[in-house]
Coordinates of C-alpha atoms and ligand atoms in Angstrom, one line a residue:
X1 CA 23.0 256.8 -222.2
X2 CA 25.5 254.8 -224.2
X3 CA 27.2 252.5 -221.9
X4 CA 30.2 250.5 -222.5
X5 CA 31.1 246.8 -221.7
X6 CA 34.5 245.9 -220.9
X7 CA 35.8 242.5 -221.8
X8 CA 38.3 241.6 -219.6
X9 CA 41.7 240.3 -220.8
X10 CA 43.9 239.6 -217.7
X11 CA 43.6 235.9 -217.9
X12 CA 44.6 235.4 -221.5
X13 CA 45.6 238.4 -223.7
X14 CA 47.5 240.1 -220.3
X15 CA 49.6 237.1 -219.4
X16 CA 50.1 236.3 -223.2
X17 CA 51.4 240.2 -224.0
X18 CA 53.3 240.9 -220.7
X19 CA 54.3 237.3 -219.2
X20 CA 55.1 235.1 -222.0
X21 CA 51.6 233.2 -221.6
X22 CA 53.3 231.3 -218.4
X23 CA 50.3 232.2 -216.1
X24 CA 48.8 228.6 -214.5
X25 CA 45.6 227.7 -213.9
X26 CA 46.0 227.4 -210.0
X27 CA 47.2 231.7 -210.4
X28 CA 43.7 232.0 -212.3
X29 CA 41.3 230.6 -209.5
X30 CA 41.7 232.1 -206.4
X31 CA 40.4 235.2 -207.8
X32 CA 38.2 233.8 -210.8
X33 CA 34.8 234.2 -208.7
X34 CA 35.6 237.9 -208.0
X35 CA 36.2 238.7 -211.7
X36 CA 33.2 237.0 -212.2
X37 CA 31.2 238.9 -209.7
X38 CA 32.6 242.9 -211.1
X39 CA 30.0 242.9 -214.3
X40 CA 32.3 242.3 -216.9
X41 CA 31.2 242.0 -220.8
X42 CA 33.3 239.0 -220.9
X43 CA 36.3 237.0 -219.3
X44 CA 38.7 235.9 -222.1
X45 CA 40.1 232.9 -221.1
X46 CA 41.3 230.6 -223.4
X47 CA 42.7 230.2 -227.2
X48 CA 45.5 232.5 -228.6
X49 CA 49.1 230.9 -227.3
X50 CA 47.4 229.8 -224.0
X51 CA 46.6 226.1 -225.5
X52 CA 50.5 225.6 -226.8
X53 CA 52.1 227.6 -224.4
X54 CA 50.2 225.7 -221.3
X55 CA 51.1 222.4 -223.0
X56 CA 54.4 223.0 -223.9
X57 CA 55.5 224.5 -220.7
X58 CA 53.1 224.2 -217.9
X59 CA 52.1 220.6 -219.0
X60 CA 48.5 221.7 -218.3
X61 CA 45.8 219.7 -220.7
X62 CA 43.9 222.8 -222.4
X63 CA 40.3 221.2 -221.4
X64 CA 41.0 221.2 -217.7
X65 CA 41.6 225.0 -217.3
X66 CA 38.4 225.9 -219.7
X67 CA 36.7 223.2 -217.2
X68 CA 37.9 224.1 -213.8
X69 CA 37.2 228.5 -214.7
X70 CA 34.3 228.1 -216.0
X71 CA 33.4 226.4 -212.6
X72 CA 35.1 229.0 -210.8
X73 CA 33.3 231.8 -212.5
X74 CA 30.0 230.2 -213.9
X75 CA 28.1 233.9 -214.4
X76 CA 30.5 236.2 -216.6
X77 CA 30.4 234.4 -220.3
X78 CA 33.7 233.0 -221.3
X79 CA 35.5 233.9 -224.6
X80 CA 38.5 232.7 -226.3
X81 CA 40.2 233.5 -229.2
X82 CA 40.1 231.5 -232.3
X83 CA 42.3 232.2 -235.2
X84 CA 39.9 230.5 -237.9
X85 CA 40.8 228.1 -240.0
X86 CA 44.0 228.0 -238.1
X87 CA 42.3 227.0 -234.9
X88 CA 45.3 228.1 -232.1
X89 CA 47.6 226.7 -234.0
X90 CA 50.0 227.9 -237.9
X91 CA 48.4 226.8 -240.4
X92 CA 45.1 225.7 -241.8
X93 CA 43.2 222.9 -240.9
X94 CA 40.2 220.7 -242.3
X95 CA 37.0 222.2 -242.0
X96 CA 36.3 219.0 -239.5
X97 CA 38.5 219.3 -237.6
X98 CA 38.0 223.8 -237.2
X99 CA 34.2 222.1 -236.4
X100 CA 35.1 219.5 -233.8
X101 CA 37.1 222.0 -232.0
X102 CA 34.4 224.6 -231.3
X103 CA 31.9 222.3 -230.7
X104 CA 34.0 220.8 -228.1
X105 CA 35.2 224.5 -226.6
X106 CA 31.4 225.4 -226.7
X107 CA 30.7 222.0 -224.8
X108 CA 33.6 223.1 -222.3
X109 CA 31.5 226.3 -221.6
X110 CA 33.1 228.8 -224.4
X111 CA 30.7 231.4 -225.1
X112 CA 32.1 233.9 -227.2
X113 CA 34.7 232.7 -229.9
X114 CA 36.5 235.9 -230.9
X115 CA 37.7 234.5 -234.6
X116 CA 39.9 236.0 -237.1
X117 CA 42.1 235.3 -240.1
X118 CA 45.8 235.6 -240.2
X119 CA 45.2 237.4 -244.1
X120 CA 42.4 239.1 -243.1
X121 CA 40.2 236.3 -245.7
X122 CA 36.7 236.0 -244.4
X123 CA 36.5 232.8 -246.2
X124 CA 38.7 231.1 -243.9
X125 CA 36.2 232.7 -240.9
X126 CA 33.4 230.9 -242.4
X127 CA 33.9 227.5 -241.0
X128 CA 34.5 228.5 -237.7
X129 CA 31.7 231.6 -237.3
X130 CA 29.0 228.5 -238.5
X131 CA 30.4 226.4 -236.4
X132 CA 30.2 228.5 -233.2
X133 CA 26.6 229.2 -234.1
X134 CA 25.7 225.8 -234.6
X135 CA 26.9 224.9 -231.1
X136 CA 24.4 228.5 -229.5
X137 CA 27.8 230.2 -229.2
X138 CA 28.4 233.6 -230.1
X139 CA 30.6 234.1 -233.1
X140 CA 32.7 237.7 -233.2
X141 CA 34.1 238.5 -236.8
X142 CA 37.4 239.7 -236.3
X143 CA 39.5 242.5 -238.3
X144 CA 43.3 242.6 -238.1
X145 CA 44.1 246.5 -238.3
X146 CA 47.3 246.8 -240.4
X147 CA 48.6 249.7 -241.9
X148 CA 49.8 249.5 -245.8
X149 CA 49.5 251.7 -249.2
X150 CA 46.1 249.4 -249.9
X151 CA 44.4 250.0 -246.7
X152 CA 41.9 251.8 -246.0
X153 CA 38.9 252.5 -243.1
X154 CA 36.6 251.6 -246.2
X155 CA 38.7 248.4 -246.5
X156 CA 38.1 247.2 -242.9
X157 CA 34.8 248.8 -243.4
X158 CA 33.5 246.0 -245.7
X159 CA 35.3 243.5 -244.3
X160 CA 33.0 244.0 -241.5
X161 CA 30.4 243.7 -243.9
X162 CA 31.2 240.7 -245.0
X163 CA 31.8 239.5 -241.6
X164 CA 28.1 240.8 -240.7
X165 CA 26.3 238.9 -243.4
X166 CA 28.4 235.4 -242.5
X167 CA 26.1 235.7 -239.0
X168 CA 28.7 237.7 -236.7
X169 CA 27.7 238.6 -233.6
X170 CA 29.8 241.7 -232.9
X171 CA 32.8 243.1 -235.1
X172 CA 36.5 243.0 -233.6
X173 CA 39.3 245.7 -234.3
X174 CA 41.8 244.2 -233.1
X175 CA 45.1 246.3 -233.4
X176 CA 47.6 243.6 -232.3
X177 CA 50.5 245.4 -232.6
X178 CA 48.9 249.3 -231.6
X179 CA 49.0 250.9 -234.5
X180 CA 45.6 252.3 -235.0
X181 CA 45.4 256.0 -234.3
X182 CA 42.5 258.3 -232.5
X183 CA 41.2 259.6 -235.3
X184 CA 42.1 256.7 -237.5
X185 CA 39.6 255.1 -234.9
X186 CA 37.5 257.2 -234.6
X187 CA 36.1 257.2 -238.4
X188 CA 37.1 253.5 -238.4
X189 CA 34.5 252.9 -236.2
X190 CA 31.7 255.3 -236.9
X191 CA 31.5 253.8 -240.3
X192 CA 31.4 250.5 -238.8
X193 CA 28.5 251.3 -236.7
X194 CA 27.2 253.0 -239.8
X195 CA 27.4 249.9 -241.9
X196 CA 26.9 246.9 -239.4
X197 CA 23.9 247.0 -237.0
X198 CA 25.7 244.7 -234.3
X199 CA 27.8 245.7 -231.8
X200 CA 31.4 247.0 -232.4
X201 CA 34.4 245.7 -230.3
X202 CA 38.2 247.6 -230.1
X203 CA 40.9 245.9 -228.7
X204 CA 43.9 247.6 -228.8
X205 CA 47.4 247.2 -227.6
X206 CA 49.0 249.8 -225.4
X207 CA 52.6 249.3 -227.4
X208 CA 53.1 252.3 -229.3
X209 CA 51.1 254.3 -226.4
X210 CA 47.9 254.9 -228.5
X211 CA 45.7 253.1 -227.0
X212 CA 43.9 254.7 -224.4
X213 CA 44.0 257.5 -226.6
X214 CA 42.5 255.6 -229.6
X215 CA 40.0 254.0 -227.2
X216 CA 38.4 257.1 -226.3
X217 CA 37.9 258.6 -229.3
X218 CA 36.5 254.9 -230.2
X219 CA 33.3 255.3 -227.3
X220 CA 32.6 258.9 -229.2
X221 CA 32.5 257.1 -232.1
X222 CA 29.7 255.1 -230.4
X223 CA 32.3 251.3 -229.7
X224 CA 30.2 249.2 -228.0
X225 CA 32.8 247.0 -225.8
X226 CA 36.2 247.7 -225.4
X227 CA 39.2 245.2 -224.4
X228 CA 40.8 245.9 -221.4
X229 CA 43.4 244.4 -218.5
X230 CA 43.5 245.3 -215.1
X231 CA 46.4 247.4 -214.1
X232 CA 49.3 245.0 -213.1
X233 CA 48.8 243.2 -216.1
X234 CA 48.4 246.2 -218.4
X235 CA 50.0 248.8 -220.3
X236 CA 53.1 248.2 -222.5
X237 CA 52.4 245.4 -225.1
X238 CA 49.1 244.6 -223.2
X239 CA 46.4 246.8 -222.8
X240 CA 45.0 249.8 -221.2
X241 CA 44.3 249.2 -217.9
X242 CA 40.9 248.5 -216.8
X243 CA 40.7 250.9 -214.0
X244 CA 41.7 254.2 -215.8
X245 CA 39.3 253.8 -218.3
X246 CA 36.3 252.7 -215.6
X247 CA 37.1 256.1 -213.8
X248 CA 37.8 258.1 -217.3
X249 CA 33.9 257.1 -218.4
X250 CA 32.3 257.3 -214.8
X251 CA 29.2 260.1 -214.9
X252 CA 29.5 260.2 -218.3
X253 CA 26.6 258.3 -220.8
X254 CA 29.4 255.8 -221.2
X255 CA 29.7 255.1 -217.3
X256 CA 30.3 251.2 -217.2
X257 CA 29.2 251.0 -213.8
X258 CA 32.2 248.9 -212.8
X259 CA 33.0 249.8 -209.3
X260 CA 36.5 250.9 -208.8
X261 CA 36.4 249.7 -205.1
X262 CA 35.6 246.5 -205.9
X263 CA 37.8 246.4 -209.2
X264 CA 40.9 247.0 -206.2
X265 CA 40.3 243.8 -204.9
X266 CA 41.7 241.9 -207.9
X267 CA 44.0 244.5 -209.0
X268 CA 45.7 243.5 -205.4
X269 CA 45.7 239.9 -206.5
X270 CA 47.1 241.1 -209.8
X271 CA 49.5 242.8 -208.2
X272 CA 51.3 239.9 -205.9
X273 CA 51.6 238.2 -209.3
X274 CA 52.9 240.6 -211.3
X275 CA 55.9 240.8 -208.3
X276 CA 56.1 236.8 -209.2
X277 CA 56.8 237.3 -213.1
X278 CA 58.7 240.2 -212.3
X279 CA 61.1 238.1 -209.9
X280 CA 61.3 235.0 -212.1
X281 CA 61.9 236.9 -215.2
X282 CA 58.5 236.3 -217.3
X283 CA 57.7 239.5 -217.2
X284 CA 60.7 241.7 -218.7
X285 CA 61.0 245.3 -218.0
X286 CA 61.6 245.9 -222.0
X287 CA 57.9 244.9 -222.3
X288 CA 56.6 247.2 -220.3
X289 CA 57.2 250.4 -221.5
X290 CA 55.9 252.3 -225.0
X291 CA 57.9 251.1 -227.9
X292 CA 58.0 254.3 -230.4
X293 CA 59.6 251.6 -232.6
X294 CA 56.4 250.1 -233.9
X295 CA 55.2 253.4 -235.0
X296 CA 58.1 253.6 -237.1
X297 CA 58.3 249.9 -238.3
X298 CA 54.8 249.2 -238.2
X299 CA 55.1 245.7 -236.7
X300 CA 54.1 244.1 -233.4
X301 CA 56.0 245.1 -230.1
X302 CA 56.1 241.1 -229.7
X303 CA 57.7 240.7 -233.4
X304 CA 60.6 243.1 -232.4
X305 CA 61.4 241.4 -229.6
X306 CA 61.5 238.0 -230.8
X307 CA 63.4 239.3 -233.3
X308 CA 66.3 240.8 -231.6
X309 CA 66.7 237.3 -229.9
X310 CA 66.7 235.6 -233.6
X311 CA 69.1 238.3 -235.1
X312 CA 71.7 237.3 -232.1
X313 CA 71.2 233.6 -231.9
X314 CA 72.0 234.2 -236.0
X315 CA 74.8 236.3 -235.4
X316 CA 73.1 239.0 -237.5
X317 CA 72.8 241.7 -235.1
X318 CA 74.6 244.4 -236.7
X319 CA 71.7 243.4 -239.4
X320 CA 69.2 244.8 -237.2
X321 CA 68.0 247.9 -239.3
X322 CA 68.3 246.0 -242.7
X323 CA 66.4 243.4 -241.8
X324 CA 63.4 245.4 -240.6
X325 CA 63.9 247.5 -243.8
X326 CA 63.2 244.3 -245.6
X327 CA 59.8 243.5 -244.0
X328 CA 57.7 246.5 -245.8
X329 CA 59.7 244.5 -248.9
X330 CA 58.5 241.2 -248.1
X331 CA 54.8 242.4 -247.3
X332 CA 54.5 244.2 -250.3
X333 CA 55.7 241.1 -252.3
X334 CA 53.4 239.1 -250.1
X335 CA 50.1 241.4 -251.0
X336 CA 50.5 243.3 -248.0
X337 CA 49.5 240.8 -245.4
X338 CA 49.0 242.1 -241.8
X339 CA 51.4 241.1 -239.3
X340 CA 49.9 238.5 -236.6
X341 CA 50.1 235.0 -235.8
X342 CA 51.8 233.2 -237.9
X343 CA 52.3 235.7 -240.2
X344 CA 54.3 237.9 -238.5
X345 CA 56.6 234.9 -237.8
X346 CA 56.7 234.0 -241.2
X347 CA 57.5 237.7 -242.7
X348 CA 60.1 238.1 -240.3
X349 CA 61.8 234.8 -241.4
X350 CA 61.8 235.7 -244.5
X351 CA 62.9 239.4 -244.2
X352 CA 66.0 237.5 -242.3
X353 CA 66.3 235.1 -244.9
X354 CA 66.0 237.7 -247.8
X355 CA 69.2 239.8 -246.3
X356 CA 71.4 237.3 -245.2
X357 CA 71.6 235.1 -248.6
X358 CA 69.8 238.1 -251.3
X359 CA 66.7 238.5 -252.1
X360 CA 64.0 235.5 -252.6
X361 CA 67.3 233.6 -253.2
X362 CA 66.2 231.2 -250.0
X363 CA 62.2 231.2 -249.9
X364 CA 60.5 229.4 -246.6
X365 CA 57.7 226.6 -247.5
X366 CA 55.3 229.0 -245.4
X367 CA 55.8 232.2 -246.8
X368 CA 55.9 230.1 -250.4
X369 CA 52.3 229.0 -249.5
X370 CA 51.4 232.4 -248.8
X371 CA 52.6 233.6 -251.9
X372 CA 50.6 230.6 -253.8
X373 CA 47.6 231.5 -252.1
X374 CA 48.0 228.4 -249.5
X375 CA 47.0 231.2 -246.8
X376 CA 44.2 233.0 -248.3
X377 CA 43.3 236.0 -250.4
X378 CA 45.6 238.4 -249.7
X379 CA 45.2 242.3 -249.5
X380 CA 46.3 242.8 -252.5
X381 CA 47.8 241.1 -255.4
X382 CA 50.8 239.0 -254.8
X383 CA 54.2 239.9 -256.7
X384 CA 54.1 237.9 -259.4
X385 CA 57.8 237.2 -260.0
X386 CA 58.0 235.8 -256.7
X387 CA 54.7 234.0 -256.9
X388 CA 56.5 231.9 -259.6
X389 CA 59.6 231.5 -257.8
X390 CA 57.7 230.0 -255.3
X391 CA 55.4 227.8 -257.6
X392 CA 58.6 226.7 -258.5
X393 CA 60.4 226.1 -255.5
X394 CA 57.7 224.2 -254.3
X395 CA 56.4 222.2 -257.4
X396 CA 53.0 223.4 -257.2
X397 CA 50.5 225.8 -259.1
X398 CA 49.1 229.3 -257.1
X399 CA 45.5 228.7 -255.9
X400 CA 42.6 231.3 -255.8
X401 CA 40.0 229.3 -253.6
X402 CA 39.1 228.8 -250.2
X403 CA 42.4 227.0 -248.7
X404 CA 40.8 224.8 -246.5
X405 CA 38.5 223.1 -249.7
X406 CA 41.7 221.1 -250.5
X407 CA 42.1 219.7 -247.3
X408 CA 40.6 216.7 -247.0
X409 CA 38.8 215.5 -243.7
X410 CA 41.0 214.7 -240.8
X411 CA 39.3 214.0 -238.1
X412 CA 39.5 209.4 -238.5
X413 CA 43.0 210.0 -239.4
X414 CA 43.7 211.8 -236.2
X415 CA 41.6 209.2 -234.0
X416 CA 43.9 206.3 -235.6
X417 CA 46.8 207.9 -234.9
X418 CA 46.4 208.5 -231.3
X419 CA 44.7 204.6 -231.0
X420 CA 48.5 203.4 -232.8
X421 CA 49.9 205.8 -229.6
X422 CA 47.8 204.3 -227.4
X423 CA 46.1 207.5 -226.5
X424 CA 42.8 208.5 -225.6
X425 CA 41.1 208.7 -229.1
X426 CA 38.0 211.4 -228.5
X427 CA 37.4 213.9 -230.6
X428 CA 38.8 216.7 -227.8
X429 CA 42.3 214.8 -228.2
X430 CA 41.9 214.4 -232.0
X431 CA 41.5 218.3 -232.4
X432 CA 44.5 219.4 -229.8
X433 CA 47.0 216.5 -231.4
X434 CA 46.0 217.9 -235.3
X435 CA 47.7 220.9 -233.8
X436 CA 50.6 220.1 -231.3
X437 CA 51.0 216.2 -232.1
X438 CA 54.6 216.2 -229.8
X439 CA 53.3 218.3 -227.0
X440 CA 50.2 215.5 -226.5
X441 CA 52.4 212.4 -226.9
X442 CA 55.1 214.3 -224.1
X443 CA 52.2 215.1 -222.0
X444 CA 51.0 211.8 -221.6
X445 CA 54.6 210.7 -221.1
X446 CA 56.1 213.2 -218.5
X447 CA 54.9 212.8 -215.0
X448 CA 52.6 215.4 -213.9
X449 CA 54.2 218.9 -212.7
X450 CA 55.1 219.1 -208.9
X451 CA 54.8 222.1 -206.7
X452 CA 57.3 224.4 -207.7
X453 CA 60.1 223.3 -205.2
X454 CA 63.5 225.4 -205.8
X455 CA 66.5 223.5 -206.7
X456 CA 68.1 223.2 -203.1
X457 CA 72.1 222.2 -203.3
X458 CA 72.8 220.4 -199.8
X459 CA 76.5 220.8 -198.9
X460 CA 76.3 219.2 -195.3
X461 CA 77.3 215.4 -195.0
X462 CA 74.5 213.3 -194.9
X463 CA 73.7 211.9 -191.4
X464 CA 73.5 208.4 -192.0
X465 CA 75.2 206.4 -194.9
X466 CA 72.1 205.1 -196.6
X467 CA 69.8 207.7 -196.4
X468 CA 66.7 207.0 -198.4
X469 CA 66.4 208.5 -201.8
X470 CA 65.3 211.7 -201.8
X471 CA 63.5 213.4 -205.0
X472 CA 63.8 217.3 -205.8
X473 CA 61.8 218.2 -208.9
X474 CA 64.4 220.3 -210.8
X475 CA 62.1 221.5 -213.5
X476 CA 58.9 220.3 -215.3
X477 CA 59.9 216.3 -216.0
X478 CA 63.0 216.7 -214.6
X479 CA 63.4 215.0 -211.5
X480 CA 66.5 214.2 -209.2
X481 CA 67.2 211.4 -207.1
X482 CA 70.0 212.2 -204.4
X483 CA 71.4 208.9 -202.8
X484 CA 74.6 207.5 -201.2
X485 CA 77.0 208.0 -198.8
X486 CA 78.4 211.5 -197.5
X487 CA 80.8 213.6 -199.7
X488 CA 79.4 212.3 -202.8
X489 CA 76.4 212.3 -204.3
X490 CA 74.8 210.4 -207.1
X491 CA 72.0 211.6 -209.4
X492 CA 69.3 210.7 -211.3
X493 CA 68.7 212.9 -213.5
X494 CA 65.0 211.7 -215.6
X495 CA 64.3 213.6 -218.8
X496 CA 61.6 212.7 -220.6
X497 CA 61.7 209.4 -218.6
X498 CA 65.2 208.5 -219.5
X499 CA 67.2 207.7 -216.6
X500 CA 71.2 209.1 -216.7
X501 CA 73.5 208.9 -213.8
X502 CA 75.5 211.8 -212.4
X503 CA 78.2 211.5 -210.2
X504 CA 78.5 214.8 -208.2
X505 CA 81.7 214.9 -206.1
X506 CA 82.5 217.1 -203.0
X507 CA 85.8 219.7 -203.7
X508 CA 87.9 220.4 -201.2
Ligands
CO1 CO1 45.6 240.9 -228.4

């Protein structure tokens, strides 16, 4: 017997892929005990966009959720993913700081920190996997599956070496944008398991429709846990869905002995909530089919949407084609960097930057400081014409060693700038402000999120002439206050606890 594990994505990667990361914390408890009770690997939970997103939009403080899950579901281990020296934010950060945020996640309850590097540099892993063993987590080296002229299975093969020897638990293949192939995967990770004697992990998005496909042929070759999300939240840019693969294995010696019966339980919950995104437009129809497109461009499902948005707000979208003809271009120049958080960001910028103005004629700082070596070691050499374009647009020399050694501690520096705020100045508010400095100081100024109440527009005439204010929560910090007498109303309208005064007057 050879029995697979399923780490369950639904409440991170699912949401993130399919719903724009907007699911709450209060969508995530009801049914947190059950998913804790169905003999999951692990629930991943946290990191990735969830800590900015939930910030940003849901004005949730990243802490609480960690806190009130792992309370809901106390058995299952938690995981999160960590993007290195990154943390879950775009660029690096002092080794501190990378050391005060896992130990604070692990002291939250964080079990598993899923870690990789945007350039695919185990050096900027190194921090993080230490400091996730320090604290008795477990650390899971991460490989970004790319496809380019200088990769190879033997490439990610000693990567996850190297990855093994820094103290990994388990070795990743994550294929963020779907890319890898069944028989790509299948010899990717056989010599894996040949190499590394821990176990091996594939997660693998359903966007180009490989994945289930790829998966399979991935337990032959002996994978050890797979990455999956229950059905409402899975298939197009998530992942395959839990319950096809639980029945695919069952009476085979990789039977997970998940039981599908209970497994219908929360894909019923799932369900009701996948209606929700559906109806309020988080979750859009385009996301949820296969997108042959990525086979062909080689690029993240996510990237191409984003993208299409950015080439109209730019009024570039006749540029469409030529612009993802320049990203192979900008890669190449760029050592063949994988595309994934914040890289694929970055690359696209500069593909759109390359054909609207020529070629490296307009260069951004961040794909300059990837160029220079800023990032990491890349895949392969950099271009060298462009590195010294770069060196000089930015008025600094290319660097060959680990990024993060010329960043200087941060972690004081941090705590005396949230005490000049007046902010709370422990090191779990030091690590999220390095990282999203204007989401903190606008959480701790906007009033706390009320129920979501929609925006009601009252047309009878008010019964009595001074009816007492009445407050409608319009959206997150907005609020309304509707006073005086009938046929005309007067607002308040608070953003970001400015007051401005609307008249609204009755036609006709
Ligand atoms: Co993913």
């Amino acid at each position: 017997m050879n029995p697979v594990t399923f780490n369950c994505t639904v409440l991170r990667d699912g949401h993130q892929s399919l719903a724009a990361t907007r699911m709450k914390t209060a969508d995530m408890l009801p049914i947190a005990p059950i998913l804790d009770s169905m003999g999951f690997s692990a629930l991943e939970t946290w990191g990735g966009a969830t800590i900015d997103a939930g910030l940003r939009f849901l004005k949730e403080w990243p802490f609480d959720r960690l806190d009130a899950l792992k309370k809901a579901a106390p058995k299952t281990p938690h995981m999160m993913l960590l993007r290195g020296q990154n943390i879950v934010g775009y660029t690096n950060y002092a080794d501190d700081v990378v050391e005060a945020f896992v130990a604070m996640s692990a002291k939250h309850g964080m079990n598993i920190f899923r870690i990789f590097d945007c350039v695919n540099d185990p050096r900027n892993m190194e921090t993080s996997i230490r400091a996730a063993k320090k604290a008795g987590a477990q650390a899971h080296g991460t490989i970004c599956y790319t496809t380019s002229p200088v990769h190879t299975t033997q490439t990610f093969v000693d990567m996850g070496r190297e990855l093994a020897d820094m103290g990994a638990d388990a070795i990743v293949i994550k294929d963020m944008a779907g890319l890898l192939k069944p028989y790509t995967c299948y010899d990717l990770v056989k010599e894996l398991k040949e190499t590394v004697k821990i176990p091996v992990d594939i997660h693998s998005h359903y966007t180009a429709g490989l994945a289930s496909m790829s998966i399979l042929k991935g337990i032959e070759a002996g994978a050890d846990i797979i990455d999956t999300a229950m059905s409402p939240l899975s298939l197009g840019t998530s992942h395959m869905p839990t319950e096809s693969l639980v029945a695919a294995l069952q009476g085979t010696d990789y039977d997970t002995g998940l039981d599908l019966k209970q497994l219908n339980v929360v894909r019923a919950y799932f369900a009701k909530l996948r209606e929700k995104y559906i109806a309020n437009g988080q979750i859009s129809p385009k996301s949820l089919g296969v997108d042959a497109n990525t086979l062909l461009y080689q690029v993240p499902g996510g990237m191409l949407s984003n993208f299409r948005t950015q080439l109209k707000e730019q009024g570039m979208e006749d540029k469409f084609e030529e612009v993802f003809a320049e990203i192979p271009v900008v890669r190449k120049a760029l050592g063949w960097i994988p595309l994934v958080t914040p890289t694929s960001q970055i690359v696209g910028v500069q593909a759109m930057l390359n054909v609207k103005f020529g070629r490296w004629k307009n260069i951004t700082p961040q794909a300059a400081d990837i160029a220079l070596g800023y990032y990491g070691r890349t895949s392969a050499p950099v271009d060298p014409e462009v590195q010294k374009l770069c060196a000089e647009k930015m008025g600094k020399e290319p660097i060959t060693c680990r990024p993060a050694d010329l960043i200087k501690p941060g972690m004081e520096d941090l705590r005396r700038k949230l005490a000049e705020k007046g902010l709370p100045t422990d090191d779990e508010h030091c690590v999220i402000y390095a990282m999203f400095p204007q989401q903190v100081e606008d959480f701790y100024k906007k009033p706390e999120p009320k129920e979501e109440a929609p925006v009601q527009v009252n047309t009878a005439p008010a019964a009595a002439p001074a009816a007492a204010p009445s407050m409608t929560v319009i959206d997150n910090g907005i609020t309304a206050r509707v006073s005086g007498p009938s046929g005309s109303r007067d607002l308040t309208i608070v953003i970001n606890g400015q007051s401005h005064s609307v008249k609204v007057e009755r036609i006709g």
